[in-house]
Coordinates of C-alpha atoms and ligand atoms in Angstrom, one line a residue:
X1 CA 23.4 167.0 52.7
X2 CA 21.2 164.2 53.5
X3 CA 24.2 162.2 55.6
X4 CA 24.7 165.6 58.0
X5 CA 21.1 165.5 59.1
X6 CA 20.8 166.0 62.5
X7 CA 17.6 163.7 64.8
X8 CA 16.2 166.7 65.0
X9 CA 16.0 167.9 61.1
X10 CA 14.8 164.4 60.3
X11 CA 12.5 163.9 62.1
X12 CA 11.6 167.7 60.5
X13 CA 12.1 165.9 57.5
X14 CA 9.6 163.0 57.9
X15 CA 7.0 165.4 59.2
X16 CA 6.9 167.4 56.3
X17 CA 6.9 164.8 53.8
X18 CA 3.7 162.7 55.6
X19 CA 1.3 162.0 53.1
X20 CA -2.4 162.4 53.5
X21 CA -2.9 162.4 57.6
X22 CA -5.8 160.4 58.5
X23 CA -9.0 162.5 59.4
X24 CA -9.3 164.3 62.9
X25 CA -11.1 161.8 64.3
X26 CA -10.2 158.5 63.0
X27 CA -8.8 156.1 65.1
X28 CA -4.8 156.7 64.7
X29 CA -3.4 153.8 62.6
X30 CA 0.1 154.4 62.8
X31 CA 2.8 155.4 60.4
X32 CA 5.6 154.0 59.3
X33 CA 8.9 155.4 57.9
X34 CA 9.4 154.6 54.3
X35 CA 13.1 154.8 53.1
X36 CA 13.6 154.9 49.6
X37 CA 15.9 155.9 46.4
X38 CA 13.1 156.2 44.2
X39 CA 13.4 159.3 42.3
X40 CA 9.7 159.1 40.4
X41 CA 7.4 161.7 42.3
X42 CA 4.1 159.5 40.8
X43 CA 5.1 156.8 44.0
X44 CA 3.6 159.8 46.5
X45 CA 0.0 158.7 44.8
X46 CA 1.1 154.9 45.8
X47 CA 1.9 155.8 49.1
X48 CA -1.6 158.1 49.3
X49 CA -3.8 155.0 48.4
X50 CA -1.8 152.8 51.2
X51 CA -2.9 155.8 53.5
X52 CA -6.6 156.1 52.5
X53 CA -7.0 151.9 52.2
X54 CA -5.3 151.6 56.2
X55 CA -5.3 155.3 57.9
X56 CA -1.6 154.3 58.3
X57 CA 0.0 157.2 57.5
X58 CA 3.7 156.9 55.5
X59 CA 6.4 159.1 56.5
X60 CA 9.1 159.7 53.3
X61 CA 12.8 159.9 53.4
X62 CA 14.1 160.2 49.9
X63 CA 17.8 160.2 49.0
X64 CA 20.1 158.8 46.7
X65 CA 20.6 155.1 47.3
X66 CA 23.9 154.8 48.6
X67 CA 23.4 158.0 51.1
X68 CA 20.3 155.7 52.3
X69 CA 22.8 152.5 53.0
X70 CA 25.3 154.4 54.6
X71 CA 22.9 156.5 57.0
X72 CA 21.1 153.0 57.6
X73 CA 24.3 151.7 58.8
X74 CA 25.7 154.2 60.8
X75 CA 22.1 154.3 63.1
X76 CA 22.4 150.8 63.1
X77 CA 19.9 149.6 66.1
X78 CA 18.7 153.4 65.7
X79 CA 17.3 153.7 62.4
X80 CA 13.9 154.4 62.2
X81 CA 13.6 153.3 59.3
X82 CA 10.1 150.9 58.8
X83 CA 10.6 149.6 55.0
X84 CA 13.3 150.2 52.4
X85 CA 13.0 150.9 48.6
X86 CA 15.5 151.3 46.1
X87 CA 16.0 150.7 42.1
X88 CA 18.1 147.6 40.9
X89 CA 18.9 144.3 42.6
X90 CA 22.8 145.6 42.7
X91 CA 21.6 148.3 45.3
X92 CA 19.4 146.1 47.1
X93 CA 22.1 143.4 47.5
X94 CA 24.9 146.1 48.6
X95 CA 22.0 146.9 51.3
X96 CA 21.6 143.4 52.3
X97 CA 25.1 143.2 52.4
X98 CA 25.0 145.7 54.7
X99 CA 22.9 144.5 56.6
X100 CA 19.7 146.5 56.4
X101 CA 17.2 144.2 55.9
X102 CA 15.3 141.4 58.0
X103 CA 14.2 138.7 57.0
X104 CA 9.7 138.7 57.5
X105 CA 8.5 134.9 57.8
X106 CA 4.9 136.8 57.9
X107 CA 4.8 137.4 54.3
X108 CA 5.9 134.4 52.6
X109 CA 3.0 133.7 51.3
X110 CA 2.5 136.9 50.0
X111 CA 5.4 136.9 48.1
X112 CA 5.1 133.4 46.6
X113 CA 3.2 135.7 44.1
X114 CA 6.4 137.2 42.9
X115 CA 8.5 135.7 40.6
X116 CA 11.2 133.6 42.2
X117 CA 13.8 134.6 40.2
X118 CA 12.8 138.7 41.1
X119 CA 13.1 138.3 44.9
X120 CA 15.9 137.2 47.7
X121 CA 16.3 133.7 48.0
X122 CA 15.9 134.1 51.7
X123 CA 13.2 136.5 51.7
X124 CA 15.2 139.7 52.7
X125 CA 13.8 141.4 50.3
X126 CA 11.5 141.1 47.0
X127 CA 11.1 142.7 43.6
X128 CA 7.8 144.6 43.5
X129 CA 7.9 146.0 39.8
X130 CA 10.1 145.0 37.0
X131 CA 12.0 147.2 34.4
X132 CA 14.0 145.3 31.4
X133 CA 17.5 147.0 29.9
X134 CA 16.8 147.3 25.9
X135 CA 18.5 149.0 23.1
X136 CA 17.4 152.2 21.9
X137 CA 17.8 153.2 18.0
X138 CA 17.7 155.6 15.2
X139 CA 14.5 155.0 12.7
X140 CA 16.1 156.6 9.9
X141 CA 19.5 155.1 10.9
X142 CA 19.4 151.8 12.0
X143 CA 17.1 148.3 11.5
X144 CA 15.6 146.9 14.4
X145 CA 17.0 143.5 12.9
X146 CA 20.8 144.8 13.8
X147 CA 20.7 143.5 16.7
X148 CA 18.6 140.6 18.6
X149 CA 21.4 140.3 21.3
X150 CA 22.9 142.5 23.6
X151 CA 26.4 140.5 22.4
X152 CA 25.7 142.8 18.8
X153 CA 26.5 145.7 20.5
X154 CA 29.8 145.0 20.9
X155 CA 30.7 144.4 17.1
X156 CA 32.6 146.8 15.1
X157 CA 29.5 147.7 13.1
X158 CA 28.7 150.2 16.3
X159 CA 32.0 151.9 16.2
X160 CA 31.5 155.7 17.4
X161 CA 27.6 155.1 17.3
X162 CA 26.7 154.4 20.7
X163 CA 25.7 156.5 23.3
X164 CA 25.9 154.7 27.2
X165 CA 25.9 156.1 30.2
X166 CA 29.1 155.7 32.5
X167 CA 30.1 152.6 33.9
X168 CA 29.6 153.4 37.2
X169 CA 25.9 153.4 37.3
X170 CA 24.6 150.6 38.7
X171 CA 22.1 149.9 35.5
X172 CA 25.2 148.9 33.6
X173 CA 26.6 147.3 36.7
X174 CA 23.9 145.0 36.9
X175 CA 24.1 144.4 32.9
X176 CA 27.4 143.3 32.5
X177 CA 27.0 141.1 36.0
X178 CA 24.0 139.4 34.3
X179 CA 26.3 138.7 31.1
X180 CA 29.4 137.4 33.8
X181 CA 26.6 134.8 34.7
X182 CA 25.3 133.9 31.3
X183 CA 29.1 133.6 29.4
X184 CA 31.5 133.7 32.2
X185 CA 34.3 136.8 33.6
X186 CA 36.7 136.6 30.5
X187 CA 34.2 136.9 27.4
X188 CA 32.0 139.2 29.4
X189 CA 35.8 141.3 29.7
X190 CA 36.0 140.9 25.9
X191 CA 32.2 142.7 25.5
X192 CA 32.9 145.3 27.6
X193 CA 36.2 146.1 25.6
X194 CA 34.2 145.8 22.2
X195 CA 31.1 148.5 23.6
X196 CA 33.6 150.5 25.2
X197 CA 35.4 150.5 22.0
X198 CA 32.0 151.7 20.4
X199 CA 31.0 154.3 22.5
X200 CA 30.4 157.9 20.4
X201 CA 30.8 160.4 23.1
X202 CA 32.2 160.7 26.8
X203 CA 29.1 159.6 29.1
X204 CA 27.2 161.5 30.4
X205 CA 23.7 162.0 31.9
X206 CA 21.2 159.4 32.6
X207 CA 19.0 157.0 30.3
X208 CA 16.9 159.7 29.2
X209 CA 20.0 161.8 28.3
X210 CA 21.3 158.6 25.9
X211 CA 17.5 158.3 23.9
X212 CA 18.2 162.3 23.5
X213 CA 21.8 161.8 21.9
X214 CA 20.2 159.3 19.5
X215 CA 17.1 161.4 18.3
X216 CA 19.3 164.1 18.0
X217 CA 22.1 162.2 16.0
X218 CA 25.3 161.9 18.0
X219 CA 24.6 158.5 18.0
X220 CA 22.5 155.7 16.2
X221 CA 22.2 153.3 19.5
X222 CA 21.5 153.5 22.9
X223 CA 21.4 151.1 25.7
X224 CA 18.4 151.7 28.4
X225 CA 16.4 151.0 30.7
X226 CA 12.9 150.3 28.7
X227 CA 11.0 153.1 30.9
X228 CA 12.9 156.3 30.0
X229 CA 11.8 155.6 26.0
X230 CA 7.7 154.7 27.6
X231 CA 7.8 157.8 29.4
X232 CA 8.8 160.2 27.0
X233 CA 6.3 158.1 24.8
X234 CA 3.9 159.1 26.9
X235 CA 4.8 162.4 28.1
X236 CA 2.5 165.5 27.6
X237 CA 5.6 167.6 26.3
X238 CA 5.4 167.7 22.5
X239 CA 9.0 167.8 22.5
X240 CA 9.3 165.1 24.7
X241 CA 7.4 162.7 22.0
X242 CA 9.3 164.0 19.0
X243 CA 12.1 162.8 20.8
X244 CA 10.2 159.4 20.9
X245 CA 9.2 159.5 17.8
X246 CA 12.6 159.4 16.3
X247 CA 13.6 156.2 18.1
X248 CA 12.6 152.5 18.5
X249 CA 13.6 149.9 20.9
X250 CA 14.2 146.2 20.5
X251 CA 14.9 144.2 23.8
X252 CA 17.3 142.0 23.2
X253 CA 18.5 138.9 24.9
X254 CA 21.6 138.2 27.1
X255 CA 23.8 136.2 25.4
X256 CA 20.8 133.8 24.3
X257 CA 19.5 133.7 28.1
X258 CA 16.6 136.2 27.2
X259 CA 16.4 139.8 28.3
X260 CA 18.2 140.9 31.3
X261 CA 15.4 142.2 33.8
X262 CA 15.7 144.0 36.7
X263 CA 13.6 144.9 39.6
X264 CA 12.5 148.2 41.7
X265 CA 12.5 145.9 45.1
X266 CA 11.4 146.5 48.7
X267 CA 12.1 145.1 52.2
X268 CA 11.4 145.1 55.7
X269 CA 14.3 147.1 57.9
X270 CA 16.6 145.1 60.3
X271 CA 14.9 147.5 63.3
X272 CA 11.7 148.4 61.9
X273 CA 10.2 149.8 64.9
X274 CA 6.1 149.8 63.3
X275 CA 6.4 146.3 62.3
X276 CA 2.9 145.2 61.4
X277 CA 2.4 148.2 59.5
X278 CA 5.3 148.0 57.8
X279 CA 4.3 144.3 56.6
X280 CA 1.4 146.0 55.6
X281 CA 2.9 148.3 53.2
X282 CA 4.8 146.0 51.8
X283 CA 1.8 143.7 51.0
X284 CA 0.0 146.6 49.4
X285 CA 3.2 147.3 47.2
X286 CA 1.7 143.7 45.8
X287 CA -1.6 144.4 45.8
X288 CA -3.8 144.6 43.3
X289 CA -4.4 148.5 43.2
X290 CA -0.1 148.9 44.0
X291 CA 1.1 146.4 40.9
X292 CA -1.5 148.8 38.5
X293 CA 0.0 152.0 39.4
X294 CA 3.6 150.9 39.0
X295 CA 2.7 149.6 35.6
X296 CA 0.3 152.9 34.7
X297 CA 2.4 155.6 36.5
X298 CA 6.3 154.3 36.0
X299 CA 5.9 152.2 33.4
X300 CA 7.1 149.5 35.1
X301 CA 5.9 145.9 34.5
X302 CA 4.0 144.3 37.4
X303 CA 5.7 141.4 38.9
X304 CA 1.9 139.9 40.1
X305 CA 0.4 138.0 37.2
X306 CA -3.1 138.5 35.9
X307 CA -3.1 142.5 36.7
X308 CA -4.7 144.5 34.3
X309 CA -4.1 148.3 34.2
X310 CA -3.8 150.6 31.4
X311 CA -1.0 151.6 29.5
X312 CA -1.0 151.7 26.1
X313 CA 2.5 151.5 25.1
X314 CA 3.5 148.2 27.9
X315 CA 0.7 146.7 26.0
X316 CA 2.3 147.2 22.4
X317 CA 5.5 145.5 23.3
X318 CA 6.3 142.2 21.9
X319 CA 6.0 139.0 24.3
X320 CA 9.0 139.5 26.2
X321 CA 11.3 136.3 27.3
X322 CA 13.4 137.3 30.1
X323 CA 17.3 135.7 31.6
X324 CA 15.5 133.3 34.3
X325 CA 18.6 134.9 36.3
X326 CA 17.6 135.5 40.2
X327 CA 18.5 138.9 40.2
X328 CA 20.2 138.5 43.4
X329 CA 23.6 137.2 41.5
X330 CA 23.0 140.7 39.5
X331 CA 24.6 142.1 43.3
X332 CA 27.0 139.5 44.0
X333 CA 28.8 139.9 40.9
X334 CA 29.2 143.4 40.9
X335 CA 32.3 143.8 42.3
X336 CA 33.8 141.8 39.4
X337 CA 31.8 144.2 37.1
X338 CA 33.3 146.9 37.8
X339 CA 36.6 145.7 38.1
X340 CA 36.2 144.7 34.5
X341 CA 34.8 148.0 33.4
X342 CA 37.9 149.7 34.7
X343 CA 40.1 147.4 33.1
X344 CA 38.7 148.0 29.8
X345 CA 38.4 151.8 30.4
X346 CA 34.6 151.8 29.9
X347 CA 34.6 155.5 31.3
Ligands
FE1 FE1 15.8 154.6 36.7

C-alpha cells in the first residue's frame, strides 16, 4: 500500500517510473516529481513530450487521490513532491484545504489563458482539461428529448431505470454541490431523494460500468462523465463500440445554469523542491502540443481556446453552454453534499 512506502521504496518507485531519460550526454535538465491521481496511462506520452521539448525528466507517483493528500500531508515540509494532479475540483479543493498547494505568482499570465471560472481564484491551482457530467441513454428505449435538465432525472418517469454510481464518488459529489449552488441545500435535498428514488440497481462500478448497465438493459439512463461514452466510442474493441452504439448522450443543464463542467486540474506543491521546472511543466500542461493531447488522447476538452486537435467524436457534439460556476465552490460545498446524500440514502 501506497501510504506504507518507506523513503527508500519511493524513491524506488520514482526511479522506475522516469520517463524517457535525456541522452548520455546532454546537459542534465533536471526532473521533477509529478504527483498525480490520474488513472489514464495515455498522460505517460504527455509527460514524454514535456521530457523531449525540456530534457527535464518527470518522475511519476501515481495513487489514488485521497492516498496522495494524506501522504502529502503527513511529509509536510518533506514531500518531494514538484507538481500535483488529480481529477475533479472536489479533490483539488480537499488538497488545498489541506494545504498542498502554493500559490506561483510566475505563471499568472499563463493561466489568464484558462477559463476563470476552471481555476482557483487565488491561483493555487488551475484546471488544465475539462470534462462535462451528461446523461447517458437507451436508443431503443428512451428520446433524447426526455430530458434537457439534469432536474428530469429526478421525476418519477425514471423510476427503477437509472443506473448511477454511488454517492460517494466525488463525480456525483461535485454534481449535486454544483446543483446546491444553482437552487439552494433544500431543493437540491429534494433531487437527490427523487434520483435516489429512481435508481434500478445497487451501485456499483465506475462510469463505464453505468453506460454498460444501459446497453445491456438494466437500465434506460445513466448519469456520466461525457469521456467514458467518447472512449468506448472510440475504442478498438468491437465490443467496446457495440456497447456505444446502443447508447446516446444529451448534456443537460443544471437547473437552467448550463452543464455542470468539471476540470482535471494541476498545481504547484507547497515544497516543491525543482521549482522552475515544475513551473515549466505546468506551462506545458497549457501548451499548445499538451491542450491537443488531452483532447485527442482522454477525450477531454481543452480549456486553451483556439486549439485544434483531432478527435472526431468532441467535434460531433452539439455547442455546449456550460454552469459559469467557478468550480472551486464545486469543493467547498461538498461537505453539505454528502451529508445530503446520506440523508436521502443515495447508497
Ligand atoms: Fe474519470
Amino acid at each position: 500500500m501506497f501510504r506504507h512506502f518507506s523513503a527508500a521504496a519511493a524513491a524506488a518507485a520514482f526511479t522506475l517510473s522516469a520517463c524517457a531519460p535525456g541522452a548520455p550526454d546532454a546537459p542534465d535538465a533536471g526532473e521533477i516529481n509529478l504527483f498525480t491521481a490520474r488513472h489514464y496511462a495515455s498522460d505517460a506520452a504527455v509527460y514524454a513530450a514535456f521530457t523531449e521539448e525540456t530534457g527535464i525528466r518527470v518522475n511519476v507517483l501515481e495513487a489514488p487521490a485521497d492516498q496522495l493528500i494524506e501522504r502529502m500531508r503527513a511529509e509536510g515540509a518533506r514531500s518531494q513532491a514538484d507538481v500535483v494532479i488529480t481529477v475533479d475540483a472536489g479533490r483539488l479543493w480537499r488538497a488545498d484545504q489541506a494545504g498542498l498547494f502554493q500559490p506561483a505568482p510566475e505563471l499568472a499570465e499563463t493561466l489568464e489563458a484558462v477559463p476563470a471560472n476552471l481555476r482557483h481564484p487565488d491561483g493555487h491551482w488551475f484546471g488544465f482539461a475539462s470534462r462535462v457530467r451528461v446523461v447517458v441513454f437507451a436508443r431503443d428505449r428512451v428520446n433524447a428529448g426526455e430530458i434537457n435538465d439534469f432536474l428530469d432525472v429526478a421525476d418519477e418517469r425514471w423510476r427503477g431505470r437509472l443506473c448511477v454510481r454511488s454517492s460517494n464518488n466525488v463525480y456525483n459529489q461535485s454534481l449535486l454541490a454544483g446543483l446546491i449552488d444553482a437552487v439552494g441545500a433544500e431543493q437540491a435535498e429534494s433531487w437527490a431523494a427523487g434520483v435516489a428514488a429512481n435508481i434500478a440497481r445497487a451501485p456499483q462500478g465506475g462510469d463505464t460500468d453505468q453506460i454498460r448497465a444501459v446497453a445491456a438493459g438494466e437500465c434506460d439512463i445513466a448519469i456520466v462523465n461525457h469521456y467514458y461514452l467518447a472512449r468506448l466510442q472510440r475504442a478498438s474493441d468491437s465490443a467496446d463500440r457495440a456497447v456505444a452504439d446502443a447508447v446516446d448522450m444529451v448534456f443537460p443543464s443544471l437547473a437552467g445554469r448550463g452543464a455542470p463542467f468539471n476540470v482535471s486540474g494541476a498545481g504547484l506543491a507547497a515544497n516543491a523542491p525543482n521549482r522552475d521546472n515544475a513551473l515549466a511543466f505546468l506551462t506545458f500542461l497549457l501548451s499548445e502540443t499538451g491542450q491537443r493531447q488531452f483532447a485527442e488522447l482522454t477525450n477531454e476538452f481543452p480549456v486553451v481556446a483556439g486549439v485544434t486537435y483531432e478527435n472526431d467524436v468532441l467535434d460531433g457534439y452539439p455547442e455546449i453552454t456550460p454552469d459559469p460556476v467557478n468550480v472551486n465552490v464545486l469543493g467547498e460545498n461538498a461537505t453539505a453534499a454528502q451529508r445530503i446524500f446520506d440523508r436521502v440514502g443515495w447508497p
